[in-house]
Short mmCIF file of C-alpha atoms in Angstrom, two decimals:
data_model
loop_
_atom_site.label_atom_id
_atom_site.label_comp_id
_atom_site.label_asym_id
_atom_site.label_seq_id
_atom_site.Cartn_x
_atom_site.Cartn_y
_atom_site.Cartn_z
CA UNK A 199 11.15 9.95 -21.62
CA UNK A 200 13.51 10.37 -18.61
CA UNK A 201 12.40 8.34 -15.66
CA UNK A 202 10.84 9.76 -12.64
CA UNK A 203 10.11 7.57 -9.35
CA UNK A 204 8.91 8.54 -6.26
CA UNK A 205 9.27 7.07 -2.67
CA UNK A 206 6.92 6.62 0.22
CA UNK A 207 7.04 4.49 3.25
CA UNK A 208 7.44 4.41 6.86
CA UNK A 209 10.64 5.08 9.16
CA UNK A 210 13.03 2.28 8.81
CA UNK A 211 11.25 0.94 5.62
CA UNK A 212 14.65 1.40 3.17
CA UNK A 213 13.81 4.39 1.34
CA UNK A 214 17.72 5.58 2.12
CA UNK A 215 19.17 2.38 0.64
CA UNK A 216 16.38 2.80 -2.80
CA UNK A 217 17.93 6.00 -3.29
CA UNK A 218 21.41 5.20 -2.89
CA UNK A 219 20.72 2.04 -5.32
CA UNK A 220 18.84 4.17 -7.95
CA UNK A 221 21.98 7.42 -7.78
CA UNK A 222 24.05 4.37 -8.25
CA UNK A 223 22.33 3.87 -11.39
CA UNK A 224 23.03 7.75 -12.70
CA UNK A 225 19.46 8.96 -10.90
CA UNK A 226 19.42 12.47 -9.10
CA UNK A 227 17.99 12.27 -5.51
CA UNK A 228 15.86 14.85 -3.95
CA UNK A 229 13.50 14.96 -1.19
CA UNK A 230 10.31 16.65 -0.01
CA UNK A 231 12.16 16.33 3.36
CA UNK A 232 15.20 18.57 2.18
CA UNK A 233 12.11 21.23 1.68
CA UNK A 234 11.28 20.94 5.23
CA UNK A 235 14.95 21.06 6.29
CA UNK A 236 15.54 24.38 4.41
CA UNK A 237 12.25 25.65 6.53
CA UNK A 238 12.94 24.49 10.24
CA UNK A 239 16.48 25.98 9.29
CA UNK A 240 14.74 29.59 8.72
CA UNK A 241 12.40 29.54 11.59
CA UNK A 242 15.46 28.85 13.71
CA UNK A 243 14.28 24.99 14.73
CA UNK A 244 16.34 21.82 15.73
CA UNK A 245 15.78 19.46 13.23
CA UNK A 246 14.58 16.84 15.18
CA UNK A 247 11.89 14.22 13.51
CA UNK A 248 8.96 15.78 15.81
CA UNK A 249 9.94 19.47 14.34
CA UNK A 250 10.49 17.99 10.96
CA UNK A 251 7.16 16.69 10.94
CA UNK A 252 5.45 20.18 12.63
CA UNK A 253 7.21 22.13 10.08
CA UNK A 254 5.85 20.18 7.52
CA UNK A 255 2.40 20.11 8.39
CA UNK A 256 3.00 23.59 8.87
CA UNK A 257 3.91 24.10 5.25
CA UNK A 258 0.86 21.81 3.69
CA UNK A 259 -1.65 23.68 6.00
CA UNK A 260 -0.71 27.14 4.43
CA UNK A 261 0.22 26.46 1.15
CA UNK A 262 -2.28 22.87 0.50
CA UNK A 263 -1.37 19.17 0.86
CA UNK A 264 0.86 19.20 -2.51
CA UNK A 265 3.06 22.04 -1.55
CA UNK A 266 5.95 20.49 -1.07
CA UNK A 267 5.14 18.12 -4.13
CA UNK A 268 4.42 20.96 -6.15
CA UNK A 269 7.82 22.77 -5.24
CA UNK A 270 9.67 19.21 -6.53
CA UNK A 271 7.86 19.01 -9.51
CA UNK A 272 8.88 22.35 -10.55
CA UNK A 273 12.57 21.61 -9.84
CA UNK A 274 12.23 18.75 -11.93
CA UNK A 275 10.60 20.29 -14.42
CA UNK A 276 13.70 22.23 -15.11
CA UNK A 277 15.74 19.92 -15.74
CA UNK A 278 13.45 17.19 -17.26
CA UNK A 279 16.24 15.56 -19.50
CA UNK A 280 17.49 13.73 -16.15
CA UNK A 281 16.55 10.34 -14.27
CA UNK A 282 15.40 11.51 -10.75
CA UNK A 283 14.63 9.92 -7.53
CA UNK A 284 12.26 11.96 -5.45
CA UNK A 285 12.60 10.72 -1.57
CA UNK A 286 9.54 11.43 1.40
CA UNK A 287 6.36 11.38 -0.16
CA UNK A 288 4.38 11.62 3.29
CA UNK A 289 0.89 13.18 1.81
CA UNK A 290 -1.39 12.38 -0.98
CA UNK A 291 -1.61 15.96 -2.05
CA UNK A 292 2.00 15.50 -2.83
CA UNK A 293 1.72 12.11 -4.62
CA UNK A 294 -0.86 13.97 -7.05
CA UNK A 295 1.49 17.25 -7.66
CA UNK A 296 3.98 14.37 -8.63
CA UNK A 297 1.94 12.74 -10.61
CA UNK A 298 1.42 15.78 -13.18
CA UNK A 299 5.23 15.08 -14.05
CA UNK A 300 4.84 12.47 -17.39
CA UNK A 301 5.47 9.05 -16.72
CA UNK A 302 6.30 9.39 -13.00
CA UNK A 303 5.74 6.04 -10.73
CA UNK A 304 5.60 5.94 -6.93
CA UNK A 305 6.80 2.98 -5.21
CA UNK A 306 6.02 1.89 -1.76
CA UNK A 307 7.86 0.11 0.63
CA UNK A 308 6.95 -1.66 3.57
CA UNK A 309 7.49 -4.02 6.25
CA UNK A 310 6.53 -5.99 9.46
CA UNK A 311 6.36 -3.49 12.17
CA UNK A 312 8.62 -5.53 14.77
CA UNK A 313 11.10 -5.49 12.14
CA UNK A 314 11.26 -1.55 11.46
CA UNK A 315 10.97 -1.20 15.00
CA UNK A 316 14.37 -3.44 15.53
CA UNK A 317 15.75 -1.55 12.85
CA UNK A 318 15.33 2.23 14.64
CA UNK A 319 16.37 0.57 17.35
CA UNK A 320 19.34 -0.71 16.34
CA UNK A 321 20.44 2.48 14.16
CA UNK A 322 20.06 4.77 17.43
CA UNK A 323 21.86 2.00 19.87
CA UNK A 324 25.29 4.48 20.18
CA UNK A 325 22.90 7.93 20.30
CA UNK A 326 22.65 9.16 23.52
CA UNK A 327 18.70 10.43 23.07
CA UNK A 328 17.76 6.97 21.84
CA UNK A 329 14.01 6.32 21.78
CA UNK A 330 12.08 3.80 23.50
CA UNK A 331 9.71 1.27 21.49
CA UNK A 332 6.30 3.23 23.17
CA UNK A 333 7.97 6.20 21.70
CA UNK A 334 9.26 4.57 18.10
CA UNK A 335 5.45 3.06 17.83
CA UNK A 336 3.99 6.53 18.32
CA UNK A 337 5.77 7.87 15.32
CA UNK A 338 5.10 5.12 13.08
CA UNK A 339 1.71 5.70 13.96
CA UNK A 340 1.64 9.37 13.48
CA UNK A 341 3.68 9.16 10.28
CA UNK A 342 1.13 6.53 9.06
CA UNK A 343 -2.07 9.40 9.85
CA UNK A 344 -2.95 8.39 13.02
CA UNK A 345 -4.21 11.43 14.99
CA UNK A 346 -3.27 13.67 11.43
CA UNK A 347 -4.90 16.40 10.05
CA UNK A 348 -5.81 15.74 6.03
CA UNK A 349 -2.36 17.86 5.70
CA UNK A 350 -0.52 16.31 7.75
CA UNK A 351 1.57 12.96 7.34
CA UNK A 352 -0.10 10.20 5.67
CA UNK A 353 1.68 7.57 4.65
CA UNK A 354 -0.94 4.87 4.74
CA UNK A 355 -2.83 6.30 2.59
CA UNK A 356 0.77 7.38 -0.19
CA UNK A 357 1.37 3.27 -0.01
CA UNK A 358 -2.33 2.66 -0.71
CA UNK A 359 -2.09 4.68 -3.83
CA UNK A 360 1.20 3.65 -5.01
CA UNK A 361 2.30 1.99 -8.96
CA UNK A 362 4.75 -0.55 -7.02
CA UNK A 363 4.90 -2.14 -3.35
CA UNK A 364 7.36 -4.24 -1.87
CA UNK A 365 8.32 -5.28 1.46
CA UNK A 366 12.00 -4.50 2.80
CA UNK A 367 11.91 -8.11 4.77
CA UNK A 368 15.21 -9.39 3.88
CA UNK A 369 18.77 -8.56 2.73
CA UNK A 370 19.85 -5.40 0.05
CA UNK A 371 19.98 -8.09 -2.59
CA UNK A 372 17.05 -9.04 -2.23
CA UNK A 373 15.74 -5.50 -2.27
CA UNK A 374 18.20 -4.49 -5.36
CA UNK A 375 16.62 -7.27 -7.29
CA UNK A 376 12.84 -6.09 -6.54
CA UNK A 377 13.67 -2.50 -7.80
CA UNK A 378 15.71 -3.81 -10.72
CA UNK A 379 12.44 -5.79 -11.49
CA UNK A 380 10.51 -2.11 -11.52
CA UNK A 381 13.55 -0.41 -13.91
CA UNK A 382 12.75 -3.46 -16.43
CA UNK A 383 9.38 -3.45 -16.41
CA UNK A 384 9.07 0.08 -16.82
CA UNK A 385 11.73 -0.40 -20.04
CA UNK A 386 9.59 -3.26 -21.26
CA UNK A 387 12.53 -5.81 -20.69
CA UNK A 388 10.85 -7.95 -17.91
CA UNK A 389 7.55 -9.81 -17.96
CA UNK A 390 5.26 -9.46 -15.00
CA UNK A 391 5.15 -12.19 -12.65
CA UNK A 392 2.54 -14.30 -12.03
CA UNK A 393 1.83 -12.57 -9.29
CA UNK A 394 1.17 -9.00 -10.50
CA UNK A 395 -1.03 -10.75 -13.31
CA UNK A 396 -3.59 -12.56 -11.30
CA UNK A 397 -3.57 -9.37 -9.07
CA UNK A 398 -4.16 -7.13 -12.02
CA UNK A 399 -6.86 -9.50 -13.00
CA UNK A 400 -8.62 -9.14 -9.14
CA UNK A 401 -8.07 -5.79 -9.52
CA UNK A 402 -9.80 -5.20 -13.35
CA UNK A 403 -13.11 -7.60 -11.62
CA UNK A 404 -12.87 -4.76 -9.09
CA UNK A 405 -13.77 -2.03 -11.29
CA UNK A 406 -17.27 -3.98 -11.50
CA UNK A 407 -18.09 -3.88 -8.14
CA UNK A 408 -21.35 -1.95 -6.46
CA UNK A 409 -20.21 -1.67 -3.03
CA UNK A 410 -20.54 1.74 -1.70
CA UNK A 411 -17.36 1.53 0.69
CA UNK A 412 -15.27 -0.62 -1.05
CA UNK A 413 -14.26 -2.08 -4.47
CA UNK A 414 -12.82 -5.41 -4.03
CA UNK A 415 -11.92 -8.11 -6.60
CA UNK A 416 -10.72 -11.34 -5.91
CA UNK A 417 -9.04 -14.32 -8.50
CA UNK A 418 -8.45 -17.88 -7.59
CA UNK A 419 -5.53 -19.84 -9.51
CA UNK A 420 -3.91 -23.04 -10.10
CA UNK A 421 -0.83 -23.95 -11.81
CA UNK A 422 -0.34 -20.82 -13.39
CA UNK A 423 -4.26 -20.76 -14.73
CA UNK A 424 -7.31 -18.76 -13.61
CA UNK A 425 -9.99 -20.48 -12.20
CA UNK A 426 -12.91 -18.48 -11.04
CA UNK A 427 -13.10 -14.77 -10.28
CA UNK A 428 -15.61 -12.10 -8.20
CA UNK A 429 -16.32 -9.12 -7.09
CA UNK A 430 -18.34 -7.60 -4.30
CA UNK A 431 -22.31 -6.99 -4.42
CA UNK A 432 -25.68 -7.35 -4.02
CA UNK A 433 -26.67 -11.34 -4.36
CA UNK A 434 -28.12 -11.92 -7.74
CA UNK A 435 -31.37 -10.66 -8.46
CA UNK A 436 -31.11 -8.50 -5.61
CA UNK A 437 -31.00 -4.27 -5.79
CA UNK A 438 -27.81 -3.00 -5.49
CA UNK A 439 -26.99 -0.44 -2.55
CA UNK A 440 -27.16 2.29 -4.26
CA UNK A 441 -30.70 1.34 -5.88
CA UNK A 442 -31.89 1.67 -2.45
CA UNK A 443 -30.75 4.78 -1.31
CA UNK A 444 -26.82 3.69 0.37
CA UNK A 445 -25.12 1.78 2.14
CA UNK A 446 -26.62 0.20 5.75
CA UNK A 447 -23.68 -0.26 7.17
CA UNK A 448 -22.27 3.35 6.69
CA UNK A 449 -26.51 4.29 8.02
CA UNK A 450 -25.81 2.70 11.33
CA UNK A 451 -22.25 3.21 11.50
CA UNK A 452 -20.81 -0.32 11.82
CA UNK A 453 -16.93 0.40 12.00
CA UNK A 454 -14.96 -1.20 8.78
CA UNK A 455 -14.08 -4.96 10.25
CA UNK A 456 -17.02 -5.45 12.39
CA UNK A 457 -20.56 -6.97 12.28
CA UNK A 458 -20.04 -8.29 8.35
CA UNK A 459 -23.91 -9.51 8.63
CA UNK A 460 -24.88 -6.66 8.67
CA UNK A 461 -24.68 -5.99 4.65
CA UNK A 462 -26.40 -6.13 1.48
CA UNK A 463 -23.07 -7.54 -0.37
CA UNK A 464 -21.54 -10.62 -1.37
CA UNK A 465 -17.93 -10.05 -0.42
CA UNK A 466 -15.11 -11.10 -3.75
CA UNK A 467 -13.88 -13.72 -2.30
CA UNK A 468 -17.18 -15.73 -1.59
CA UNK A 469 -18.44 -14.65 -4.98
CA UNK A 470 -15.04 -16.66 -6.54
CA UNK A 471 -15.42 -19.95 -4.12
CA UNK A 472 -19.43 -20.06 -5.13
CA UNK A 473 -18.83 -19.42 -8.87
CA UNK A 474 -16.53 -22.33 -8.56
CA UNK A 475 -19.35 -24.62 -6.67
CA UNK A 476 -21.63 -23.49 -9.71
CA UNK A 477 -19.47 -24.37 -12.61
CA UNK A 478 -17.87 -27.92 -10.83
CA UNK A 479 -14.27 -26.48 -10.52
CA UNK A 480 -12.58 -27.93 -7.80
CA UNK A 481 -10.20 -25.08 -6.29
CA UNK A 482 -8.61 -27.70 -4.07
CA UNK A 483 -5.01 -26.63 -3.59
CA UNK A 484 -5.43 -23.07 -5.30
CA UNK A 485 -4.51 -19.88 -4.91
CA UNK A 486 -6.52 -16.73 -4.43
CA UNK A 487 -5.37 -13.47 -4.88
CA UNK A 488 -7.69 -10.70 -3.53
CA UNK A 489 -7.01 -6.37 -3.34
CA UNK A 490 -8.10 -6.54 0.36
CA UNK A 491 -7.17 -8.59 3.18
CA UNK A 492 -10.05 -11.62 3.46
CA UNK A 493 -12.77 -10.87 6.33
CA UNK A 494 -13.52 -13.72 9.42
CA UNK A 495 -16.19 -14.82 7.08
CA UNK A 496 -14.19 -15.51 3.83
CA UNK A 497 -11.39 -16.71 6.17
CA UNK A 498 -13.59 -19.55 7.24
CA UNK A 499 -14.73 -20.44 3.60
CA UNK A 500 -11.26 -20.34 2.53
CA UNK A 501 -10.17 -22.90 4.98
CA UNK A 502 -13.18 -25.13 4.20
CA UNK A 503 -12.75 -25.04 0.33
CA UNK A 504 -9.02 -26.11 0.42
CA UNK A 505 -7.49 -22.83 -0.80
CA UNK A 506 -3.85 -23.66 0.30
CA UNK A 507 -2.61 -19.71 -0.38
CA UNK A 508 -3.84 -16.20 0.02
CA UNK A 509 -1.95 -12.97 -1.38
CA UNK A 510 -3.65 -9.95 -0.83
CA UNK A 511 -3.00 -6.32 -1.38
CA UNK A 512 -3.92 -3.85 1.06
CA UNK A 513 -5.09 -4.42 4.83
CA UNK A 514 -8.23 -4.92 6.72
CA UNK A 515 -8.85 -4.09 10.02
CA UNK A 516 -10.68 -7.59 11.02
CA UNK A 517 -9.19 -8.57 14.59
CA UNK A 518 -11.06 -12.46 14.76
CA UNK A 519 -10.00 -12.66 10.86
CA UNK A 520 -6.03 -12.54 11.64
CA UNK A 521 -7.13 -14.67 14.90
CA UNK A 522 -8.16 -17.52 13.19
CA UNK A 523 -5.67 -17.19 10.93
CA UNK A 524 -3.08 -17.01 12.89
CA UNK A 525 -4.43 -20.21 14.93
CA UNK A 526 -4.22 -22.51 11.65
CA UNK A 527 -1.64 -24.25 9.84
CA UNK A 528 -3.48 -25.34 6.23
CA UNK A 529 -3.10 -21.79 4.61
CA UNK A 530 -0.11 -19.41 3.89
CA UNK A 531 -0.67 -15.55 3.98
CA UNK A 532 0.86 -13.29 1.81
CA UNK A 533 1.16 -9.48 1.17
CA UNK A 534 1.55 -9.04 -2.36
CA UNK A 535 4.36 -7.19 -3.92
CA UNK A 536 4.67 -5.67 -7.24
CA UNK A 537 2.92 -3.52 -9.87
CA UNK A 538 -0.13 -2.41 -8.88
CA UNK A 539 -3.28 -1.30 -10.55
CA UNK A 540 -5.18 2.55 -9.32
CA UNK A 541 -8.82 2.17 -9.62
#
């Protein structure tokens, strides 16, 4: 079966250099964006990034999200003997289109905001219509959803659903030898790392969680050996949410991030550190890997049990959380990287 991976991620992420690594490799590139081009080109529009993105929306809002996905696929489809490379997945409607394709993979990349915003920056220093950083933020942020109809661009929630992330931090290298570590897992020659293990492992314990907002699982580690392991939920011997008719948060509409007291459920990460309390397993030292960024509350138990490392998947929005964390010095955040499990 030919290979087939998709690309999503911000401006400035690397998506260009992926694809020139992967034709370099004997893929063929195309783009959702070309699509777009082709359109803007008919209607007679200069092909700046805010037209671009109009166009597109344009496109998704007549013909549904996976339009341009759809019109890829069908390309592909054609010619399914080949290894293709399918650039500026911006919509989850076109993810899922994609997806239809056998054995197609979506990877994600990402990275600290300062240091995509240096990077525009720095590739529009000679340009004479060079953008400001107000002006680079605001189309991160619409490119991300903000402000977005369910058409429009959405590339939070394409990295959210992705079958690989990784964060463009560093040099090409270092960015050659992440992708070469997706080629060779997908061929079977690579193991997974540690990493994407114990993550794979929070992620299965999330499948068993009763939260009605959000499935979290959470793994703690030591020298290359599970510990403990939880999941978000009613206490024991306590109805779940659902038994009783929802969720009270989503009732009184407490925002995601804010008054955590407010809530039937034991979050994954406090079900972990208690199991260990239970069973005498001192997680001095350990690591815990968890699908969601931890809460101020978990933050706080974290520190106190002597977890020395966090990697977590995808972000939450918890301003006194990444306060206090960012005030310490006994625990190192990560974002994980890797394969990722869909649930």
């Amino acid at each position: 079966m030919a290979q087939v991976i998709g690309l999503t991620g911000s401006l400035g992420s690397g998506k260009g250099e992926v694809v020139k690594m992967l034709s370099s490799r004997g893929f063929r590139a195309i783009s959702l964006s070309d699509i777009v081009r082709e359109e803007a080109t008919k209607r007679g529009l200069e092909h700046t990034r805010e037209n671009l993105q109009n166009t597109g929306n344009a496109l998704r809002e007549k013909h549904g999200p996976g339009a341009l996905g759809k019109r890829v696929r069908e390309t592909i489809e054609h010619d399914s003997s080949a290894q293709w490379i399918v650039d500026g997945i911006r919509n989850p409607g076109e993810a899922e289109e994609l997806r239809r394709i056998p054995g197609f993979k979506m990877v994600g990349l990402s990275a600290d905001r300062e240091i995509i915003i240096r990077r525009v920056m720095e590739r529009q220093r000679e340009g004479a219509n060079a953008l400001s950083r107000e002006s680079i933020i605001e189309k991160l942020e619409r490119e991300m959803g903000k402000g977005e109809p369910p058409e429009g661009q959405q590339v939070g929630k394409c990295l959210n659903n992705v079958d690989y992330i990784f964060l463009n931090e560093s040099t090409l290298e270092d960015l050659e030898r992440k992708l070469d570590h997706v080629l060779k897992l997908e061929s079977g020659a690579d193991r997974p790392t540690f990493d994407e293990i114990f993550m794979e492992i929070a992620y299965t314990w999330a499948k068993r969680a009763t939260c009605l907002r959000r499935r979290v699982g959470a793994v703690i580690a030591k020298d290359k050996q599970q510990l403990t392991a939880g999941y978000n939920g009613a206490p024991r011997g306590v109805p779940h949410c659902i038994e009783l008719g929802g969720c009270l948060r989503e009732k009184l509409k407490i925002p995601s991030g804010q008054r955590h007291e407010i809530c039937r459920g034991t979050h994954a990460e406090q079900n972990a550190i208690t199991q260990a309390a239970k069973f005498g397993i001192s997680i001095e030292g350990s690591t815990l890997y968890c699908n969601t960024f931890p809460c101020v509350i978990c933050t706080k138990m974290i520190l106190n049990a002597g977890i020395t490392t966090v990697v977590y998947d995808s972000d939450y929005d918890d301003p006194l959380s990444k306060e206090i964390l960012g005030q310490q010095n006994l625990l190192t955040l990560r974002r994980y990287e890797g394969r990722r499990m869909r649930i």
